Amino acid sequence: MIDKLKVSRVINADLEDCHALVSDIERYETWVSDLREVAIENRDDEGRVTEATFRVAAMGRSATYSLAYDHSEAPSAIRWELVTGDILKRLDGSYRFESVPDEPNQTEVVYELALELAVPLPGFVKRRAEGRIAHAALDDLQAQLED
């Protein structure tokens, strides 16, 4: 079963800084919780990452997956889709950025994720994991941008 989640938050940073941090995938190891390793597989003609492989700590074990990135809506969004994964069937999502009207240097960041695991888990475990993923995505981003 595919689980979808969507969370948003206003961050004290401008849209371009938000996008720049999220699109700098090779630096994720310095600010993304639970990320153990990232390897850049491909780049486009502009030097942007189009595919990367990640190793993360997940539910007491390690998980590995590769994502393909779409930069066509930059700097308003960055999207990704799962290419391969050892415990994942689907991990598609996006960060969307929108400047807050009349609030300089504030951006609403919307994080969306569609997730399907290859192994079944009890509902409460999945919900806890999904909540951790979504909130960590915004917590880590906010902490990095506002520090």
Tab-separated table of N, CA and C in Angstrom:
chain	number	residue	atom	x	y	z
A	1	MET	N	0.831	-1.176	0.000
A	1	MET	CA	0.000	0.000	0.000
A	1	MET	C	0.886	1.253	0.000
A	2	ILE	N	0.552	2.211	-0.845
A	2	ILE	CA	1.302	3.452	-0.946
A	2	ILE	C	0.761	4.441	0.080
A	3	ASP	N	1.657	4.940	0.896
A	3	ASP	CA	1.301	5.957	1.875
A	3	ASP	C	1.792	7.303	1.370
A	4	LYS	N	0.941	8.305	1.486
A	4	LYS	CA	1.308	9.652	1.048
A	4	LYS	C	1.249	10.584	2.238
A	5	LEU	N	2.212	11.479	2.291
A	5	LEU	CA	2.206	12.471	3.350
A	5	LEU	C	2.611	13.819	2.782
A	6	LYS	N	2.149	14.849	3.471
A	6	LYS	CA	2.427	16.221	3.056
A	6	LYS	C	2.515	17.063	4.318
A	7	VAL	N	3.631	17.762	4.485
A	7	VAL	CA	3.815	18.664	5.617
A	7	VAL	C	4.401	19.963	5.091
A	8	SER	N	4.135	21.033	5.812
A	8	SER	CA	4.689	22.326	5.393
A	8	SER	C	5.112	23.118	6.610
A	9	ARG	N	5.969	24.100	6.357
A	9	ARG	CA	6.469	24.940	7.423
A	9	ARG	C	7.019	26.227	6.811
A	10	VAL	N	6.885	27.319	7.543
A	10	VAL	CA	7.511	28.570	7.135
A	10	VAL	C	8.900	28.617	7.757
A	11	ILE	N	9.888	28.870	6.922
A	11	ILE	CA	11.291	28.915	7.342
A	11	ILE	C	11.824	30.319	7.126
A	12	ASN	N	12.634	30.781	8.054
A	12	ASN	CA	13.235	32.119	7.981
A	12	ASN	C	14.461	32.098	7.069
A	13	ALA	N	14.199	31.995	5.784
A	13	ALA	CA	15.234	32.017	4.750
A	13	ALA	C	14.538	32.325	3.436
A	14	ASP	N	15.277	32.910	2.495
A	14	ASP	CA	14.622	33.209	1.228
A	14	ASP	C	14.539	31.962	0.353
A	15	LEU	N	13.650	32.029	-0.629
A	15	LEU	CA	13.355	30.900	-1.497
A	15	LEU	C	14.622	30.356	-2.159
A	16	GLU	N	15.471	31.221	-2.649
A	16	GLU	CA	16.677	30.778	-3.347
A	16	GLU	C	17.608	29.996	-2.425
A	17	ASP	N	17.733	30.444	-1.156
A	17	ASP	CA	18.579	29.713	-0.206
A	17	ASP	C	17.994	28.342	0.122
A	18	CYS	N	16.674	28.279	0.259
A	18	CYS	CA	16.011	26.990	0.509
A	18	CYS	C	16.281	26.030	-0.640
A	19	HIS	N	16.056	26.506	-1.855
A	19	HIS	CA	16.271	25.662	-3.022
A	19	HIS	C	17.740	25.263	-3.153
A	20	ALA	N	18.645	26.198	-2.928
A	20	ALA	CA	20.071	25.903	-3.067
A	20	ALA	C	20.496	24.792	-2.111
A	21	LEU	N	20.022	24.832	-0.887
A	21	LEU	CA	20.394	23.799	0.078
A	21	LEU	C	19.834	22.438	-0.334
A	22	VAL	N	18.574	22.387	-0.705
A	22	VAL	CA	17.949	21.113	-1.064
A	22	VAL	C	18.540	20.541	-2.356
A	23	SER	N	18.923	21.385	-3.278
A	23	SER	CA	19.464	20.883	-4.541
A	23	SER	C	20.950	20.530	-4.457
A	24	ASP	N	21.611	20.870	-3.347
A	24	ASP	CA	23.024	20.525	-3.141
A	24	ASP	C	23.106	19.139	-2.491
A	25	ILE	N	22.731	18.147	-3.249
A	25	ILE	CA	22.535	16.791	-2.746
A	25	ILE	C	23.821	16.178	-2.200
A	26	GLU	N	24.946	16.515	-2.789
A	26	GLU	CA	26.197	15.928	-2.313
A	26	GLU	C	26.562	16.387	-0.902
A	27	ARG	N	25.955	17.464	-0.418
A	27	ARG	CA	26.226	17.940	0.944
A	27	ARG	C	25.194	17.456	1.962
A	28	TYR	N	24.251	16.631	1.548
A	28	TYR	CA	23.218	16.145	2.475
A	28	TYR	C	23.809	15.500	3.721
A	29	GLU	N	24.942	14.815	3.569
A	29	GLU	CA	25.552	14.142	4.720
A	29	GLU	C	25.855	15.106	5.859
A	30	THR	N	26.030	16.381	5.557
A	30	THR	CA	26.391	17.352	6.595
A	30	THR	C	25.197	17.856	7.382
A	31	TRP	N	23.961	17.615	6.899
A	31	TRP	CA	22.812	18.167	7.613
A	31	TRP	C	21.569	17.286	7.681
A	32	VAL	N	21.518	16.187	6.962
A	32	VAL	CA	20.330	15.333	6.961
A	32	VAL	C	20.484	14.222	8.009
A	33	SER	N	19.567	14.180	8.971
A	33	SER	CA	19.585	13.149	10.011
A	33	SER	C	19.448	11.764	9.388
A	34	ASP	N	20.086	10.809	9.988
A	34	ASP	CA	19.998	9.393	9.619
A	34	ASP	C	20.659	9.053	8.288
A	35	LEU	N	21.190	10.032	7.578
A	35	LEU	CA	21.878	9.744	6.323
A	35	LEU	C	23.316	9.341	6.637
A	36	ARG	N	23.701	8.190	6.141
A	36	ARG	CA	25.048	7.686	6.403
A	36	ARG	C	25.999	7.942	5.234
A	37	GLU	N	25.450	7.913	4.013
A	37	GLU	CA	26.312	8.057	2.843
A	37	GLU	C	25.490	8.477	1.639
A	38	VAL	N	26.083	9.316	0.786
A	38	VAL	CA	25.451	9.681	-0.486
A	38	VAL	C	26.512	9.586	-1.579
A	39	ALA	N	26.125	9.003	-2.699
A	39	ALA	CA	27.016	8.899	-3.859
A	39	ALA	C	26.286	9.486	-5.062
A	40	ILE	N	26.935	10.422	-5.723
A	40	ILE	CA	26.355	11.055	-6.905
A	40	ILE	C	26.613	10.152	-8.105
A	41	GLU	N	25.541	9.757	-8.777
A	41	GLU	CA	25.643	8.837	-9.914
A	41	GLU	C	25.672	9.569	-11.250
A	42	ASN	N	24.854	10.627	-11.403
A	42	ASN	CA	24.768	11.354	-12.672
A	42	ASN	C	24.462	12.824	-12.422
A	43	ARG	N	24.871	13.656	-13.395
A	43	ARG	CA	24.578	15.088	-13.388
A	43	ARG	C	24.096	15.504	-14.768
A	44	ASP	N	23.346	16.619	-14.808
A	44	ASP	CA	22.928	17.138	-16.106
A	44	ASP	C	23.988	18.106	-16.631
A	45	ASP	N	23.721	18.728	-17.781
A	45	ASP	CA	24.682	19.634	-18.406
A	45	ASP	C	24.973	20.870	-17.565
A	46	GLU	N	24.073	21.192	-16.621
A	46	GLU	CA	24.276	22.341	-15.741
A	46	GLU	C	24.963	21.947	-14.434
A	47	GLY	N	25.343	20.691	-14.301
A	47	GLY	CA	26.036	20.218	-13.113
A	47	GLY	C	25.120	19.801	-11.970
A	48	ARG	N	23.809	19.841	-12.202
A	48	ARG	CA	22.863	19.448	-11.155
A	48	ARG	C	22.774	17.930	-11.068
A	49	VAL	N	22.618	17.431	-9.860
A	49	VAL	CA	22.512	15.991	-9.647
A	49	VAL	C	21.192	15.495	-10.244
A	50	THR	N	21.283	14.478	-11.092
A	50	THR	CA	20.075	13.864	-11.658
A	50	THR	C	19.834	12.471	-11.099
A	51	GLU	N	20.862	11.870	-10.490
A	51	GLU	CA	20.682	10.593	-9.804
A	51	GLU	C	21.711	10.466	-8.694
A	52	ALA	N	21.238	9.993	-7.536
A	52	ALA	CA	22.118	9.791	-6.386
A	52	ALA	C	21.677	8.543	-5.640
A	53	THR	N	22.649	7.893	-5.000
A	53	THR	CA	22.378	6.713	-4.175
A	53	THR	C	22.651	7.069	-2.720
A	54	PHE	N	21.731	6.639	-1.856
A	54	PHE	CA	21.798	6.968	-0.435
A	54	PHE	C	21.833	5.696	0.397
A	55	ARG	N	22.541	5.780	1.537
A	55	ARG	CA	22.465	4.750	2.567
A	55	ARG	C	22.025	5.456	3.834
A	56	VAL	N	20.931	4.972	4.428
A	56	VAL	CA	20.353	5.613	5.605
A	56	VAL	C	20.156	4.588	6.719
A	57	ALA	N	20.088	5.104	7.945
A	57	ALA	CA	19.685	4.284	9.082
A	57	ALA	C	18.170	4.265	9.062
A	58	ALA	N	17.587	3.074	9.071
A	58	ALA	CA	16.128	2.962	8.979
A	58	ALA	C	15.637	1.827	9.858
A	59	MET	N	14.866	2.189	10.872
A	59	MET	CA	14.205	1.206	11.733
A	59	MET	C	15.177	0.151	12.253
A	60	GLY	N	16.314	0.612	12.737
A	60	GLY	CA	17.279	-0.298	13.335
A	60	GLY	C	18.170	-1.033	12.358
A	61	ARG	N	18.073	-0.689	11.086
A	61	ARG	CA	18.952	-1.313	10.095
A	61	ARG	C	19.351	-0.269	9.060
A	62	SER	N	20.088	-0.682	8.086
A	62	SER	CA	20.532	0.209	7.028
A	62	SER	C	19.706	-0.051	5.776
A	63	ALA	N	19.358	0.993	5.064
A	63	ALA	CA	18.631	0.874	3.800
A	63	ALA	C	19.397	1.642	2.733
A	64	THR	N	19.341	1.130	1.519
A	64	THR	CA	20.010	1.778	0.391
A	64	THR	C	18.992	1.980	-0.722
A	65	TYR	N	19.052	3.157	-1.344
A	65	TYR	CA	18.147	3.443	-2.458
A	65	TYR	C	18.767	4.502	-3.356
A	66	SER	N	18.315	4.533	-4.597
A	66	SER	CA	18.748	5.544	-5.568
A	66	SER	C	17.538	6.349	-6.011
A	67	LEU	N	17.742	7.651	-6.159
A	67	LEU	CA	16.692	8.557	-6.588
A	67	LEU	C	17.103	9.283	-7.855
A	68	ALA	N	16.134	9.510	-8.743
A	68	ALA	CA	16.317	10.350	-9.928
A	68	ALA	C	15.672	11.697	-9.628
A	69	TYR	N	16.384	12.783	-9.921
A	69	TYR	CA	15.926	14.132	-9.595
A	69	TYR	C	15.476	14.898	-10.823
A	70	ASP	N	14.434	15.710	-10.629
A	70	ASP	CA	13.868	16.574	-11.670
A	70	ASP	C	13.999	18.020	-11.185
A	71	HIS	N	14.760	18.812	-11.932
A	71	HIS	CA	15.005	20.212	-11.584
A	71	HIS	C	14.226	21.177	-12.474
A	72	SER	N	13.259	20.684	-13.227
A	72	SER	CA	12.575	21.500	-14.232
A	72	SER	C	11.788	22.672	-13.648
A	73	GLU	N	11.444	22.630	-12.366
A	73	GLU	CA	10.690	23.720	-11.748
A	73	GLU	C	11.554	24.595	-10.845
A	74	ALA	N	12.861	24.464	-10.957
A	74	ALA	CA	13.782	25.248	-10.114
A	74	ALA	C	13.593	26.735	-10.368
A	75	PRO	N	13.669	27.560	-9.336
A	75	PRO	CA	13.939	27.254	-7.934
A	75	PRO	C	12.673	27.049	-7.093
A	76	SER	N	11.525	26.879	-7.729
A	76	SER	CA	10.275	26.713	-6.968
A	76	SER	C	10.074	25.308	-6.427
A	77	ALA	N	10.774	24.320	-6.995
A	77	ALA	CA	10.590	22.938	-6.541
A	77	ALA	C	11.745	22.076	-6.996
A	78	ILE	N	11.910	20.976	-6.301
A	78	ILE	CA	12.782	19.889	-6.734
A	78	ILE	C	11.998	18.604	-6.457
A	79	ARG	N	11.977	17.706	-7.445
A	79	ARG	CA	11.209	16.464	-7.335
A	79	ARG	C	12.147	15.278	-7.503
A	80	TRP	N	11.705	14.126	-6.974
A	80	TRP	CA	12.484	12.907	-7.133
A	80	TRP	C	11.567	11.702	-7.241
A	81	GLU	N	12.151	10.644	-7.849
A	81	GLU	CA	11.471	9.354	-7.966
A	81	GLU	C	12.474	8.261	-7.651
A	82	LEU	N	11.980	7.186	-7.060
A	82	LEU	CA	12.825	6.043	-6.743
A	82	LEU	C	13.266	5.347	-8.026
A	83	VAL	N	14.560	5.061	-8.108
A	83	VAL	CA	15.107	4.265	-9.207
A	83	VAL	C	15.234	2.818	-8.738
A	84	THR	N	15.922	2.617	-7.617
A	84	THR	CA	16.072	1.296	-7.010
A	84	THR	C	16.096	1.452	-5.498
A	85	GLY	N	15.723	0.379	-4.809
A	85	GLY	CA	15.780	0.394	-3.350
A	85	GLY	C	15.733	-1.012	-2.804
A	86	ASP	N	16.450	-1.254	-1.703
A	86	ASP	CA	16.473	-2.602	-1.157
A	86	ASP	C	15.237	-2.931	-0.320
A	87	ILE	N	14.667	-1.942	0.380
A	87	ILE	CA	13.451	-2.214	1.156
A	87	ILE	C	12.285	-1.317	0.717
A	88	LEU	N	12.487	-0.607	-0.384
A	88	LEU	CA	11.471	0.321	-0.876
A	88	LEU	C	10.971	-0.080	-2.255
A	89	LYS	N	9.671	0.085	-2.450
A	89	LYS	CA	9.076	-0.076	-3.776
A	89	LYS	C	8.819	1.289	-4.398
A	90	ARG	N	8.601	2.280	-3.539
A	90	ARG	CA	8.337	3.631	-4.020
A	90	ARG	C	8.816	4.632	-2.981
A	91	LEU	N	9.458	5.692	-3.462
A	91	LEU	CA	9.906	6.797	-2.613
A	91	LEU	C	9.966	8.031	-3.512
A	92	ASP	N	8.803	8.531	-3.864
A	92	ASP	CA	8.691	9.655	-4.782
A	92	ASP	C	8.236	10.869	-3.997
A	93	GLY	N	8.818	12.014	-4.293
A	93	GLY	CA	8.416	13.185	-3.529
A	93	GLY	C	8.927	14.489	-4.098
A	94	SER	N	8.773	15.521	-3.277
A	94	SER	CA	9.214	16.849	-3.697
A	94	SER	C	9.343	17.777	-2.505
A	95	TYR	N	10.152	18.796	-2.700
A	95	TYR	CA	10.150	19.992	-1.870
A	95	TYR	C	9.631	21.096	-2.779
A	96	ARG	N	8.652	21.860	-2.319
A	96	ARG	CA	8.181	23.033	-3.048
A	96	ARG	C	8.423	24.254	-2.170
A	97	PHE	N	8.780	25.357	-2.808
A	97	PHE	CA	9.131	26.582	-2.099
A	97	PHE	C	8.282	27.737	-2.602
A	98	GLU	N	7.732	28.502	-1.675
A	98	GLU	CA	6.948	29.676	-2.050
A	98	GLU	C	7.263	30.805	-1.073
A	99	SER	N	7.650	31.947	-1.629
A	99	SER	CA	7.926	33.112	-0.787
A	99	SER	C	6.661	33.522	-0.051
A	100	VAL	N	6.813	33.916	1.214
A	100	VAL	CA	5.676	34.363	2.009
A	100	VAL	C	5.419	35.831	1.673
A	101	PRO	N	4.201	36.171	1.221
A	101	PRO	CA	3.897	37.562	0.861
A	101	PRO	C	4.124	38.508	2.048
A	102	ASP	N	4.709	39.644	1.758
A	102	ASP	CA	4.941	40.700	2.746
A	102	ASP	C	5.859	40.285	3.879
A	103	GLU	N	6.564	39.192	3.729
A	103	GLU	CA	7.516	38.739	4.751
A	103	GLU	C	8.851	38.451	4.070
A	104	PRO	N	9.712	39.450	4.008
A	104	PRO	CA	11.004	39.217	3.346
A	104	PRO	C	11.781	38.109	4.058
A	105	ASN	N	12.461	37.334	3.272
A	105	ASN	CA	13.297	36.244	3.786
A	105	ASN	C	12.522	35.180	4.551
A	106	GLN	N	11.280	34.946	4.163
A	106	GLN	CA	10.526	33.821	4.704
A	106	GLN	C	9.954	33.019	3.538
A	107	THR	N	10.054	31.704	3.668
A	107	THR	CA	9.608	30.802	2.613
A	107	THR	C	8.762	29.693	3.209
A	108	GLU	N	7.620	29.425	2.572
A	108	GLU	CA	6.860	28.249	2.958
A	108	GLU	C	7.440	27.072	2.185
A	109	VAL	N	7.840	26.049	2.931
A	109	VAL	CA	8.402	24.842	2.340
A	109	VAL	C	7.379	23.726	2.510
A	110	VAL	N	7.014	23.110	1.400
A	110	VAL	CA	6.061	21.989	1.420
A	110	VAL	C	6.829	20.734	1.015
A	111	TYR	N	6.774	19.733	1.879
A	111	TYR	CA	7.444	18.453	1.639
A	111	TYR	C	6.367	17.399	1.408
A	112	GLU	N	6.443	16.729	0.260
A	112	GLU	CA	5.482	15.674	-0.062
A	112	GLU	C	6.239	14.388	-0.360
A	113	LEU	N	5.656	13.270	0.063
A	113	LEU	CA	6.307	11.986	-0.139
A	113	LEU	C	5.258	10.903	-0.349
A	114	ALA	N	5.508	10.046	-1.341
A	114	ALA	CA	4.724	8.834	-1.558
A	114	ALA	C	5.675	7.673	-1.298
A	115	LEU	N	5.315	6.843	-0.336
A	115	LEU	CA	6.209	5.815	0.165
A	115	LEU	C	5.530	4.457	0.146
A	116	GLU	N	6.246	3.466	-0.380
A	116	GLU	CA	5.755	2.092	-0.315
A	116	GLU	C	6.937	1.191	0.009
A	117	LEU	N	6.795	0.440	1.084
A	117	LEU	CA	7.847	-0.467	1.508
A	117	LEU	C	7.698	-1.815	0.822
A	118	ALA	N	8.830	-2.492	0.622
A	118	ALA	CA	8.818	-3.824	0.023
A	118	ALA	C	8.452	-4.889	1.056
A	119	VAL	N	8.583	-4.538	2.327
A	119	VAL	CA	8.259	-5.479	3.409
A	119	VAL	C	7.093	-4.924	4.214
A	120	PRO	N	6.143	-5.768	4.601
A	120	PRO	CA	5.006	-5.265	5.377
A	120	PRO	C	5.423	-4.909	6.807
A	121	LEU	N	4.820	-3.856	7.321
A	121	LEU	CA	5.042	-3.424	8.695
A	121	LEU	C	3.704	-3.143	9.349
A	122	PRO	N	3.615	-3.303	10.650
A	122	PRO	CA	2.377	-2.916	11.335
A	122	PRO	C	2.087	-1.429	11.113
A	123	GLY	N	0.816	-1.079	11.068
A	123	GLY	CA	0.410	0.294	10.788
A	123	GLY	C	1.031	1.326	11.704
A	124	PHE	N	1.079	1.050	13.014
A	124	PHE	CA	1.624	2.039	13.939
A	124	PHE	C	3.117	2.261	13.706
A	125	VAL	N	3.843	1.237	13.293
A	125	VAL	CA	5.275	1.385	13.006
A	125	VAL	C	5.463	2.241	11.756
A	126	LYS	N	4.644	1.972	10.723
A	126	LYS	CA	4.723	2.763	9.492
A	126	LYS	C	4.398	4.225	9.756
A	127	ARG	N	3.343	4.486	10.517
A	127	ARG	CA	2.960	5.872	10.800
A	127	ARG	C	4.053	6.605	11.570
A	128	ARG	N	4.660	5.925	12.521
A	128	ARG	CA	5.740	6.548	13.293
A	128	ARG	C	6.927	6.855	12.381
A	129	ALA	N	7.278	5.917	11.511
A	129	ALA	CA	8.386	6.121	10.581
A	129	ALA	C	8.088	7.255	9.603
A	130	GLU	N	6.867	7.296	9.081
A	130	GLU	CA	6.492	8.363	8.144
A	130	GLU	C	6.558	9.722	8.812
A	131	GLY	N	6.050	9.818	10.037
A	131	GLY	CA	6.103	11.082	10.764
A	131	GLY	C	7.524	11.521	11.004
A	132	ARG	N	8.377	10.580	11.342
A	132	ARG	CA	9.791	10.907	11.570
A	132	ARG	C	10.452	11.407	10.287
A	133	ILE	N	10.172	10.730	9.180
A	133	ILE	CA	10.749	11.137	7.888
A	133	ILE	C	10.320	12.560	7.540
A	134	ALA	N	9.028	12.801	7.581
A	134	ALA	CA	8.498	14.104	7.165
A	134	ALA	C	8.983	15.231	8.060
A	135	HIS	N	8.889	15.039	9.355
A	135	HIS	CA	9.285	16.121	10.250
A	135	HIS	C	10.799	16.308	10.282
A	136	ALA	N	11.548	15.225	10.162
A	136	ALA	CA	12.999	15.354	10.104
A	136	ALA	C	13.414	16.110	8.843
A	137	ALA	N	12.707	15.871	7.737
A	137	ALA	CA	13.038	16.570	6.493
A	137	ALA	C	12.941	18.076	6.687
A	138	LEU	N	11.896	18.539	7.362
A	138	LEU	CA	11.731	19.975	7.588
A	138	LEU	C	12.553	20.469	8.773
A	139	ASP	N	12.661	19.680	9.829
A	139	ASP	CA	13.471	20.089	10.985
A	139	ASP	C	14.916	20.294	10.592
A	140	ASP	N	15.471	19.333	9.867
A	140	ASP	CA	16.876	19.421	9.444
A	140	ASP	C	17.096	20.603	8.505
A	141	LEU	N	16.195	20.791	7.565
A	141	LEU	CA	16.288	21.912	6.626
A	141	LEU	C	16.230	23.239	7.368
A	142	GLN	N	15.268	23.375	8.255
A	142	GLN	CA	15.118	24.613	9.010
A	142	GLN	C	16.338	24.880	9.885
A	143	ALA	N	16.819	23.868	10.567
A	143	ALA	CA	17.985	24.049	11.432
A	143	ALA	C	19.197	24.500	10.637
A	144	GLN	N	19.399	23.906	9.470
A	144	GLN	CA	20.563	24.262	8.645
A	144	GLN	C	20.447	25.699	8.124
A	145	LEU	N	19.252	26.101	7.719
A	145	LEU	CA	19.076	27.430	7.141
A	145	LEU	C	19.021	28.542	8.179
A	146	GLU	N	18.518	28.244	9.366
A	146	GLU	CA	18.325	29.296	10.367
A	146	GLU	C	19.475	29.408	11.354
A	147	ASP	N	20.421	28.472	11.324
A	147	ASP	CA	21.567	28.565	12.244
A	147	ASP	C	22.589	29.566	11.747
